[in-house]
Tab-separated table of C-alpha atoms and ligand atoms in Angstrom:
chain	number	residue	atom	x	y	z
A	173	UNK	CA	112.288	92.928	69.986
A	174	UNK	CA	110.313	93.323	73.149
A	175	UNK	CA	109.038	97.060	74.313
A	176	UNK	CA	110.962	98.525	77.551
A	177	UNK	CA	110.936	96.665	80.094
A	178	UNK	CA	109.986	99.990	82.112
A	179	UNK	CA	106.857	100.133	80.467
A	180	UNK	CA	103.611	98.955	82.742
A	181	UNK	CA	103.632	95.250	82.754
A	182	UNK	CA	100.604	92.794	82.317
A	183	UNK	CA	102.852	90.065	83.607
A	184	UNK	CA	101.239	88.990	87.228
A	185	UNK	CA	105.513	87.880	87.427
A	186	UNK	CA	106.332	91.369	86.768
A	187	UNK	CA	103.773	93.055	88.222
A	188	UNK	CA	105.217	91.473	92.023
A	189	UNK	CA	108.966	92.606	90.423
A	190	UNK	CA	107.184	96.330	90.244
A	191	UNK	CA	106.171	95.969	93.962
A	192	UNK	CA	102.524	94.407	93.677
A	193	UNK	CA	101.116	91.887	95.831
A	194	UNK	CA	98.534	88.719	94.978
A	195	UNK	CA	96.240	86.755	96.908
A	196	UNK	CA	98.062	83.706	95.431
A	197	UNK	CA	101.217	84.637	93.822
A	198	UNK	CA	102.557	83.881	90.954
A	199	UNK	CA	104.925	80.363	90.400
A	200	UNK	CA	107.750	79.310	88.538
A	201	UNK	CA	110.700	76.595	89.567
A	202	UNK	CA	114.308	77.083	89.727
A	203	UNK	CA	115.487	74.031	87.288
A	204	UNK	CA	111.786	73.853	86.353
A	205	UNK	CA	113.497	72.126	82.732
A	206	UNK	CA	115.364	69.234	84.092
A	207	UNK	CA	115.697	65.425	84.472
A	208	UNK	CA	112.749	65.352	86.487
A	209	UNK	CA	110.309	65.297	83.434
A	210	UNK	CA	110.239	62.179	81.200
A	211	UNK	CA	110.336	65.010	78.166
A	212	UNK	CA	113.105	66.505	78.890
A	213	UNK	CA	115.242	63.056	78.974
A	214	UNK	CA	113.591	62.183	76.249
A	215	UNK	CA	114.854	65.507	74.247
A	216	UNK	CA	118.014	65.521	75.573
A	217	UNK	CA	119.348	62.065	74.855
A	218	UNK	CA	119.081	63.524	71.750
A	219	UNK	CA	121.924	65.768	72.263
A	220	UNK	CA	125.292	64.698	72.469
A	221	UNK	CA	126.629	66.591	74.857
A	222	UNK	CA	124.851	69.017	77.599
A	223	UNK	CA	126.669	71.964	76.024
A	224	UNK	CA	125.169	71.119	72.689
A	225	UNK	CA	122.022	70.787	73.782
A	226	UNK	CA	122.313	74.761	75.490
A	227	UNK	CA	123.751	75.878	71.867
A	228	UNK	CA	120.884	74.568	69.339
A	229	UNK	CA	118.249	76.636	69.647
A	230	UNK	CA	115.010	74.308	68.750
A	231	UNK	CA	116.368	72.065	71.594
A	232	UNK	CA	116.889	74.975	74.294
A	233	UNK	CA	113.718	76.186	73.071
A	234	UNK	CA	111.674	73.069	73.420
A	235	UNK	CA	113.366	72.526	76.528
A	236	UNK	CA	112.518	75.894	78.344
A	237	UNK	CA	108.540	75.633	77.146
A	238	UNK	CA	107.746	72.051	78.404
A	239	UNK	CA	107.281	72.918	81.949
A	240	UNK	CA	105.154	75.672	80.505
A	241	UNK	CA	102.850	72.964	78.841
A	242	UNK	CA	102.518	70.983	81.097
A	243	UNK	CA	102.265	73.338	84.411
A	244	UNK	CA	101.036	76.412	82.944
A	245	UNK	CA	103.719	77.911	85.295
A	246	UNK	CA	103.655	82.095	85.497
A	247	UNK	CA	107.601	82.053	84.629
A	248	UNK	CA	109.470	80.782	82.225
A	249	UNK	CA	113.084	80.380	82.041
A	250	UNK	CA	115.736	80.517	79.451
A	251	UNK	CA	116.934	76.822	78.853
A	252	UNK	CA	120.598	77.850	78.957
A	253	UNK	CA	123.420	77.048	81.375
A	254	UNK	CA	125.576	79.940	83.733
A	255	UNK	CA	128.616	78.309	82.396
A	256	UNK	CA	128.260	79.552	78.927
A	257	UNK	CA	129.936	82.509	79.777
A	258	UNK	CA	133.074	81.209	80.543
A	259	UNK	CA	132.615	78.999	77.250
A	260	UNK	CA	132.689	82.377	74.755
A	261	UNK	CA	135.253	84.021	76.959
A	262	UNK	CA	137.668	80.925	75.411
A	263	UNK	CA	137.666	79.136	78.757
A	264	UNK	CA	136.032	76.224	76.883
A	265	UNK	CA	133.445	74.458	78.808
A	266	UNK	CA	132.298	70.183	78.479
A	267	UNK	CA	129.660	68.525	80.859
A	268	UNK	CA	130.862	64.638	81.496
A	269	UNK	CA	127.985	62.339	82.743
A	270	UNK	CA	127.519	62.239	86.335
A	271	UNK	CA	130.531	64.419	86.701
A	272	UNK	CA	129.535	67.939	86.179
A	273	UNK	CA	131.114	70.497	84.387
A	274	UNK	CA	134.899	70.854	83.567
A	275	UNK	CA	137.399	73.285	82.303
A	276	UNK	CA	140.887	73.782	82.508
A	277	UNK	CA	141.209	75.799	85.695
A	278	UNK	CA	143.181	79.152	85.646
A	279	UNK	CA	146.205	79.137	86.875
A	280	UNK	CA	147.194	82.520	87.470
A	281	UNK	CA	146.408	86.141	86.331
A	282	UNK	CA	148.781	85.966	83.570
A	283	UNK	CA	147.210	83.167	82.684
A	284	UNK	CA	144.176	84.693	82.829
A	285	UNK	CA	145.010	87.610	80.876
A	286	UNK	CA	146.416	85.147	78.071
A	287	UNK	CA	143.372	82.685	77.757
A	288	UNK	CA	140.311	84.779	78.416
A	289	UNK	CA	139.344	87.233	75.774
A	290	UNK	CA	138.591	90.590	77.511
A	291	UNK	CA	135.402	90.775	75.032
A	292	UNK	CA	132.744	88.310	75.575
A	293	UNK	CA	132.248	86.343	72.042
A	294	UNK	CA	128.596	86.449	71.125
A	295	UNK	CA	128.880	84.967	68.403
A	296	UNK	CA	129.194	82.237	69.914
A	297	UNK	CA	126.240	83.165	72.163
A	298	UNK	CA	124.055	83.557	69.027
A	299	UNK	CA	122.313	80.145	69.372
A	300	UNK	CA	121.030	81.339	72.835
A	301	UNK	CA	119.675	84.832	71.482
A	302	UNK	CA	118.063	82.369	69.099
A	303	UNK	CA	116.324	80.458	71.867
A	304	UNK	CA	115.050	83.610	73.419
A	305	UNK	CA	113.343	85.183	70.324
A	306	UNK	CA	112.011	81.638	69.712
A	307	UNK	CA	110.426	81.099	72.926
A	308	UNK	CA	108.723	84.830	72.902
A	309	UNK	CA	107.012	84.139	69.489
A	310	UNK	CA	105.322	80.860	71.150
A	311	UNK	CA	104.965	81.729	75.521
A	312	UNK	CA	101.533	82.289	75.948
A	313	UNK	CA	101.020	86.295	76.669
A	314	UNK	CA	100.565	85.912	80.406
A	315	UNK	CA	103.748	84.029	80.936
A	316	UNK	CA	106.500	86.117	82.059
A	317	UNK	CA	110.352	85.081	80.489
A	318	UNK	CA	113.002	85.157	82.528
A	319	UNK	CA	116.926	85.190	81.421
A	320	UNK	CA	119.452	84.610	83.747
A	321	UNK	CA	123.714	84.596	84.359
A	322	UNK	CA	125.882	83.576	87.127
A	323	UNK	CA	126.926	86.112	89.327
A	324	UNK	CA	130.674	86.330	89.497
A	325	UNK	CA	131.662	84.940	92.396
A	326	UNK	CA	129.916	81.507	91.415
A	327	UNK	CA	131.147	81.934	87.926
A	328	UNK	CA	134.787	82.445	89.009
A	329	UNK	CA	134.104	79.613	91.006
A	330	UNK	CA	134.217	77.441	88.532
A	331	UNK	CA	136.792	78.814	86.115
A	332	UNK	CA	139.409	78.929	89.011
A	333	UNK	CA	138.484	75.076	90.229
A	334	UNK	CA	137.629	73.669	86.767
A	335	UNK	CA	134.905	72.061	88.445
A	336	UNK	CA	131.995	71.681	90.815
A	337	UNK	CA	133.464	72.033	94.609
A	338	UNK	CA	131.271	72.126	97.377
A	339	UNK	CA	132.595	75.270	98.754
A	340	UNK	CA	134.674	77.032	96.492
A	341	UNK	CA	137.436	76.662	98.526
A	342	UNK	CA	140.146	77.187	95.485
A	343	UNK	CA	138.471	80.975	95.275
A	344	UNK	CA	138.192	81.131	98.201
A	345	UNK	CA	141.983	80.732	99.017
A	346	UNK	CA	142.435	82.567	96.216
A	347	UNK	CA	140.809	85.694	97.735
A	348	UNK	CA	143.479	85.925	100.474
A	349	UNK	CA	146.510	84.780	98.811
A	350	UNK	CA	146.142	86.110	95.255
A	351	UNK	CA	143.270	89.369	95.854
A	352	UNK	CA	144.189	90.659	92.405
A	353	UNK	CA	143.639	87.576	89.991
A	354	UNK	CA	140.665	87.119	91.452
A	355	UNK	CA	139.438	90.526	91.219
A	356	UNK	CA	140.804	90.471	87.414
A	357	UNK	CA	138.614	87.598	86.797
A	358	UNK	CA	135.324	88.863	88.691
A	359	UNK	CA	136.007	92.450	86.718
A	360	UNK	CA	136.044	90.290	83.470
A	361	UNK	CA	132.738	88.369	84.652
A	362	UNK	CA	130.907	91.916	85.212
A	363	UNK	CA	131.884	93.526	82.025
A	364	UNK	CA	130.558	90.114	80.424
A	365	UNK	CA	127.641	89.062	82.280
A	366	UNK	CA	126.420	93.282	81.471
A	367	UNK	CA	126.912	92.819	77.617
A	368	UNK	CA	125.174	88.808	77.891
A	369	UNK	CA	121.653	90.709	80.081
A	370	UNK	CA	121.456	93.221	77.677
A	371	UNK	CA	121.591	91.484	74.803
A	372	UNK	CA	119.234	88.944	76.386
A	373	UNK	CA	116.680	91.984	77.045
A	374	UNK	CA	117.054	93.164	73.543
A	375	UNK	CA	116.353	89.315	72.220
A	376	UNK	CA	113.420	89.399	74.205
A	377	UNK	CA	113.211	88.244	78.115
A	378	UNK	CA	110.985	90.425	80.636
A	379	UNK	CA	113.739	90.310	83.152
A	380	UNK	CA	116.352	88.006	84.573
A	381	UNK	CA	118.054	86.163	87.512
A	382	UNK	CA	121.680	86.431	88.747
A	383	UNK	CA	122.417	83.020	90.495
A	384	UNK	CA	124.598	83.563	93.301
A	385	UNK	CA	124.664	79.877	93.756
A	386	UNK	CA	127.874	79.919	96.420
A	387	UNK	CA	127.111	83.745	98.086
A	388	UNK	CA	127.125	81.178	101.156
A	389	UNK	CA	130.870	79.642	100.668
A	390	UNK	CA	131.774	83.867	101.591
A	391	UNK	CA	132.836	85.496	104.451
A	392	UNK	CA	130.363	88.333	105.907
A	393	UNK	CA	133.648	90.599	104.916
A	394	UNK	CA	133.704	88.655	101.744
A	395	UNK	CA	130.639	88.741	101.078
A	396	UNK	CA	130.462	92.585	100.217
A	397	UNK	CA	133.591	92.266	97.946
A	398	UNK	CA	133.080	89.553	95.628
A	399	UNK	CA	129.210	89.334	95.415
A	400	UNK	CA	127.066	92.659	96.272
A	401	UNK	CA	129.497	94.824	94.640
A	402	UNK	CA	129.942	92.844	91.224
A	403	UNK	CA	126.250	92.249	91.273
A	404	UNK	CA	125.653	96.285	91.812
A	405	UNK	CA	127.648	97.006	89.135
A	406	UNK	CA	126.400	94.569	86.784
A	407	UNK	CA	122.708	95.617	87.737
A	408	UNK	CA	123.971	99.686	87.256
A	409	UNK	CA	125.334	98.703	83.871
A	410	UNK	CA	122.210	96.662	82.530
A	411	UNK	CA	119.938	99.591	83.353
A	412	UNK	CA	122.553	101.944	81.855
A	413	UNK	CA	121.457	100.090	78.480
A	414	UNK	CA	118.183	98.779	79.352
A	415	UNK	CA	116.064	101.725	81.396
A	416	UNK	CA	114.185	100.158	84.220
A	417	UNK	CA	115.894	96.201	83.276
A	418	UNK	CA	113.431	93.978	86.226
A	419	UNK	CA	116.331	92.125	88.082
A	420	UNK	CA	116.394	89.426	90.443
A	421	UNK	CA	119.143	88.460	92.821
A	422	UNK	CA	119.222	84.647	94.469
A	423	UNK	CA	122.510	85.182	97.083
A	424	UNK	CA	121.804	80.988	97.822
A	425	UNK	CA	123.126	80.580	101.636
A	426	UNK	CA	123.800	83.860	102.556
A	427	UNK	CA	121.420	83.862	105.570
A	428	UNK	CA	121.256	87.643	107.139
A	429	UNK	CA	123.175	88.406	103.890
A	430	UNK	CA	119.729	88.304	102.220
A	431	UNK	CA	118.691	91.534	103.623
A	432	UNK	CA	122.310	93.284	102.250
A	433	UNK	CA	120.930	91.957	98.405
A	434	UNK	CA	117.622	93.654	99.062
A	435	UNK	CA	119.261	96.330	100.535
A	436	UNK	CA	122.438	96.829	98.454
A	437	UNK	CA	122.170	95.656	94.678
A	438	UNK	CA	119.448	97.822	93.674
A	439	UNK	CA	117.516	94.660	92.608
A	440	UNK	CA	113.819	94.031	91.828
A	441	UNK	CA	113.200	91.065	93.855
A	442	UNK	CA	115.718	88.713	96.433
A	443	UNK	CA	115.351	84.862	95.850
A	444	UNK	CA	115.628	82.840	99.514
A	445	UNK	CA	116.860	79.598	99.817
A	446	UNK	CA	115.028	76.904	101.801
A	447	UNK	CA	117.760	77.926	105.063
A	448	UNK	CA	115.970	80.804	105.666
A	449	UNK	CA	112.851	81.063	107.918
A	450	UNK	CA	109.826	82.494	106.144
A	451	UNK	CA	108.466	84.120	108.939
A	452	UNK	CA	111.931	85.866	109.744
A	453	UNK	CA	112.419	86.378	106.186
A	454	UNK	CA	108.949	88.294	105.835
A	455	UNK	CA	110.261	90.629	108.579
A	456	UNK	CA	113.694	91.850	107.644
A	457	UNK	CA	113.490	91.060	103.502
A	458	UNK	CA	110.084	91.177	102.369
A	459	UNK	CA	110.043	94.770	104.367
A	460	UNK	CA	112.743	96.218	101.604
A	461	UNK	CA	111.884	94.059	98.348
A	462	UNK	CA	109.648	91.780	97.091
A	463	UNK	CA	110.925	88.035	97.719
A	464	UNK	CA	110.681	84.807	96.050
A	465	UNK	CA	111.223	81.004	97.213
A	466	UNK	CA	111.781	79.293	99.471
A	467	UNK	CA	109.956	76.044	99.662
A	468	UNK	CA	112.477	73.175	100.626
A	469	UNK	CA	112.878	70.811	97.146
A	470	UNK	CA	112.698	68.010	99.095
A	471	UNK	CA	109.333	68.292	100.344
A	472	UNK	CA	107.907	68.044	97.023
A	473	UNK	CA	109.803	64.557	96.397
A	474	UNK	CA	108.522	63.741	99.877
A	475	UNK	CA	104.417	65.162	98.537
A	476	UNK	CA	101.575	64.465	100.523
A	477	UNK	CA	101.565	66.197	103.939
A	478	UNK	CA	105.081	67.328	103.560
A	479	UNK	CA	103.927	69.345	100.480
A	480	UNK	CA	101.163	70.681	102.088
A	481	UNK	CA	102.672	72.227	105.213
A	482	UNK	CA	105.782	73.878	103.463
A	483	UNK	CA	103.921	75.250	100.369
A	484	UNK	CA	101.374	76.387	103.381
A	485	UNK	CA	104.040	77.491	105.476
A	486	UNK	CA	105.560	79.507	102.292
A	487	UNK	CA	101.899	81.158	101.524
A	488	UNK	CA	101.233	82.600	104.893
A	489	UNK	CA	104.502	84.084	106.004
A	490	UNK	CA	104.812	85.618	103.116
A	491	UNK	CA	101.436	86.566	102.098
A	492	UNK	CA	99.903	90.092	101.458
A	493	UNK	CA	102.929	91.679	100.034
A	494	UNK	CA	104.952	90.808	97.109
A	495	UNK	CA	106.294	87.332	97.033
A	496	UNK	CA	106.816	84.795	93.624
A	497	UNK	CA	106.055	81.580	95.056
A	498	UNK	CA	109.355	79.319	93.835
A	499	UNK	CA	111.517	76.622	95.601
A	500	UNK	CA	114.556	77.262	97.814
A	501	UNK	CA	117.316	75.605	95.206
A	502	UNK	CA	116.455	73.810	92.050
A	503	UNK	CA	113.975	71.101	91.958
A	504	UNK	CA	115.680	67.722	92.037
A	505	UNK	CA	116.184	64.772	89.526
A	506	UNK	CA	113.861	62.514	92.012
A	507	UNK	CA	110.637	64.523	92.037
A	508	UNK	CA	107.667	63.072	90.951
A	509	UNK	CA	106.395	65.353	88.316
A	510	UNK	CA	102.833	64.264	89.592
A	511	UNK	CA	103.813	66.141	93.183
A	512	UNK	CA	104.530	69.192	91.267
A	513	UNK	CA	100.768	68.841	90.129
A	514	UNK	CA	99.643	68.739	93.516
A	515	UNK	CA	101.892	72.306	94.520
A	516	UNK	CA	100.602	74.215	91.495
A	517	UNK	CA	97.050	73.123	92.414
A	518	UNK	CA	97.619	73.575	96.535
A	519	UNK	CA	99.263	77.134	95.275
A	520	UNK	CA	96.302	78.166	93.180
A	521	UNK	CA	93.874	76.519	95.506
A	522	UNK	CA	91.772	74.745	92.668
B	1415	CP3	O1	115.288	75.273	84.162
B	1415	CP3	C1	116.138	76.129	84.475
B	1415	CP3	O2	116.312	76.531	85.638
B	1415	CP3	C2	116.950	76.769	83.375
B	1415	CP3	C3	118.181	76.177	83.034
B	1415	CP3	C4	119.364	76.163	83.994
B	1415	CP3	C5	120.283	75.088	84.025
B	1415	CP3	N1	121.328	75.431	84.840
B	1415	CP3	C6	120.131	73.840	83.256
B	1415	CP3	C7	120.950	72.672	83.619
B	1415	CP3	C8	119.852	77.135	84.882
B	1415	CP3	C9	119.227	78.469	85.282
B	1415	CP3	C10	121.097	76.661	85.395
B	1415	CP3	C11	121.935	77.442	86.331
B	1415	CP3	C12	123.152	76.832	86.892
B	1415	CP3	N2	124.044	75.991	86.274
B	1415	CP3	C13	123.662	77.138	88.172
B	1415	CP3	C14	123.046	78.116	89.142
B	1415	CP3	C15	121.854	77.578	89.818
B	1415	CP3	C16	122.133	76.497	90.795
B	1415	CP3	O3	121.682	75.358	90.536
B	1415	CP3	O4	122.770	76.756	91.813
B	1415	CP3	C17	124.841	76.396	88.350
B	1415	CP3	C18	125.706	76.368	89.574
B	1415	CP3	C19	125.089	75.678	87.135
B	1415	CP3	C20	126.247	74.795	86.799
B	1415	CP3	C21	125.846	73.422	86.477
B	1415	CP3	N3	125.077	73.067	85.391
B	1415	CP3	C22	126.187	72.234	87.173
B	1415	CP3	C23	127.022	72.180	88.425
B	1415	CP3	C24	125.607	71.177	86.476
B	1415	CP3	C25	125.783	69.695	86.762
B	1415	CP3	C26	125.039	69.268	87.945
B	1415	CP3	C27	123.719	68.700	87.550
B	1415	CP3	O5	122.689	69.144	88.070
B	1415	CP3	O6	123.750	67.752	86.730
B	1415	CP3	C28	124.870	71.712	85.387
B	1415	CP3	C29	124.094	70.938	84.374
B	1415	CP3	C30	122.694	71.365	84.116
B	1415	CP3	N4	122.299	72.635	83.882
B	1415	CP3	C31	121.575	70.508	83.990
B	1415	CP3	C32	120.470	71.303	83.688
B	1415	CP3	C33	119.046	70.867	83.419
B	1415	CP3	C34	121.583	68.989	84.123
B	1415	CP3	C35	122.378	68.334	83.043
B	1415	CP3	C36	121.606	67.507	82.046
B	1415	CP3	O7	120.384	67.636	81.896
B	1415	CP3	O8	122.264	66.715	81.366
């Protein structure tokens, strides 16, 4: 078990959570394990299925320190998946390839009363609690470990579509037409996603990430209902159990919404996406919270010059205060894993 996370961190990661800045800050990558490193493919075609591979905890393990190896990044990140959650809820979860995720979509609220289990099953979640106390015994002491859930809203998303859609239009329907099953269903995410941080604390992260990954699909009405609220409550309820939990909230797309999660949630830090103009960003976020992002994924598949300008870009608007250097969305499939080389070394300046 780790100490409390309000105790005075050594983590240069933490340390920028706590309100500290760095002359060159510290890095991770959103999707940092992924298809983009030969491996990761290599571990996970022996897996035989995506959801397997989250639920066996030498895999997950192995899988969240290899970008650790081989970038010496400052963060580390649970290998896990958001959609877990709805898995051990009974809303049983399967990854087909080059599909996405599916599930059998709710239907209604009586349906959702009847299929999802009002208690999060952690059994089930065991093998990730696994992972995490694995990975602590073996992350080198300066490297901060992250957890991480869905926020509702992009949770729901996908339990009320079944699938990936681009912008959750079915909830989105949903949240005029039917208020109340959506509401039962975002309720049921918070009480979960609460129970899943804390027990991810207690297993042994430093602090964690709520991926808002569709806070951009929402209304600026809707955008206080179904994210900042849930995510408030969820973030009041952690530190109810966890004094002092470190908490990061990525709102992806939410443009001025960014300064309402700095603002609002009572989080730690507020992820940017690559949409959002450092320089604008440094004003009206960095001003309330400590930021992290937002360099555009696609400059690093592009490398050379393109590298250099938007990692530059990234450093100066957002230097002198506290800022985690990360991308704006996850790093793609494509990159070369040589052009990440080049951005840790452009970063640290060595
Ligand atoms: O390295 C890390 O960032 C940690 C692991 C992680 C994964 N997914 C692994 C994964 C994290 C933090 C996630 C979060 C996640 N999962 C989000 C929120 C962040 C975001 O990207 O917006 C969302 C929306 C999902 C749902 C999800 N998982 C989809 C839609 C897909 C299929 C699309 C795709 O990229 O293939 C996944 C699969 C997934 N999750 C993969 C990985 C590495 C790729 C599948 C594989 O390797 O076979």
């Amino acid at each position: 078990m780790s100490s409390s996370p309000a105790s005075a961190p050594t983590r240069k990661l933490l340390k920028v959570l706590d309100g500290e800045a760095f002359e060159i800050p510290p890095i991770w990558i959103m999707r940092q394990a992924g298809r983009y490193l030969p491996e990761y493919r290599e571990l996970r075609a022996k897996a035989s299925s995506f959801m397997e591979f989250c639920y066996t905890p030498a895999m997950a393990a192995e899988a969240t320190l290899q970008p650790i190896r081989r970038y010496g990044f400052d963060g580390a990140i649970l290998f896990s998946d958001i959609l877990v959650i709805p898995d051990a809820l009974g809303q049983p979860v399967s990854f087909h390839e080059g599909e996405g995720p599916r599930l059998d979509p709710l239907t209604s609220i009586d349906d959702a009363k009847k299929r999802l289990s009002g208690e999060l099953d952690l059994n089930r979640l065991a093998p990730v609690f696994e992972t995490i106390e694995r990975v602590r015994g073996s992350l080198p002491a300066e490297t901060t470990f992250l957890g991480f859930c869905g926020a509702p809203w992009t949770v729901a998303g996908y339990m009320i579509a079944g699938k990936s859609t681009p912008e959750l239009a079915p909830s989105r329907l949903l949240a005029y037409r039917d208020p109340e099953f959506l509401e039962y269903v975002i309720d049921t995410l918070v009480q979960a996603s609460i129970r899943y941080l804390v027990r991810q604390f207690r297993s042994g992260v430093d602090a964690v990430q709520i991926f808002e990954s569709f806070a951009g699909a929402l209304t600026a009405e809707g955008i206080g209902r179904w994210s900042i609220e849930p995510i408030k409550r969820i973030i009041e309820g952690v530190r109810k159990e966890v004094p002092g939990a470190r908490i990061i909230v990525f709102g992806r797309g939410s443009g001025s919404g960014h300064i309402r999660y700095a603002a609002e949630t009572g989080a730690n830090a507020v992820g940017l996406d690559w949409g959002v103009d450092p320089d604008w960003a440094a004003k009206n976020v960095q001003s309330i919270k400590p930021v992290q992002g937002n360099l555009d994924p696609l400059a690093v598949v592009a490398g050379g010059q393109a590298l250099d300008q938007g990692v530059d870009k990234v450093l100066k608007a957002f230097g002198g205060r506290p800022h985690i250097f990360n991308f704006g969305h996850g790093i793609v499939p494509e990159t070369p894993p040589a052009h990440v080389e080049q951005l840790v070394k452009r970063i640290r300046r060595g």
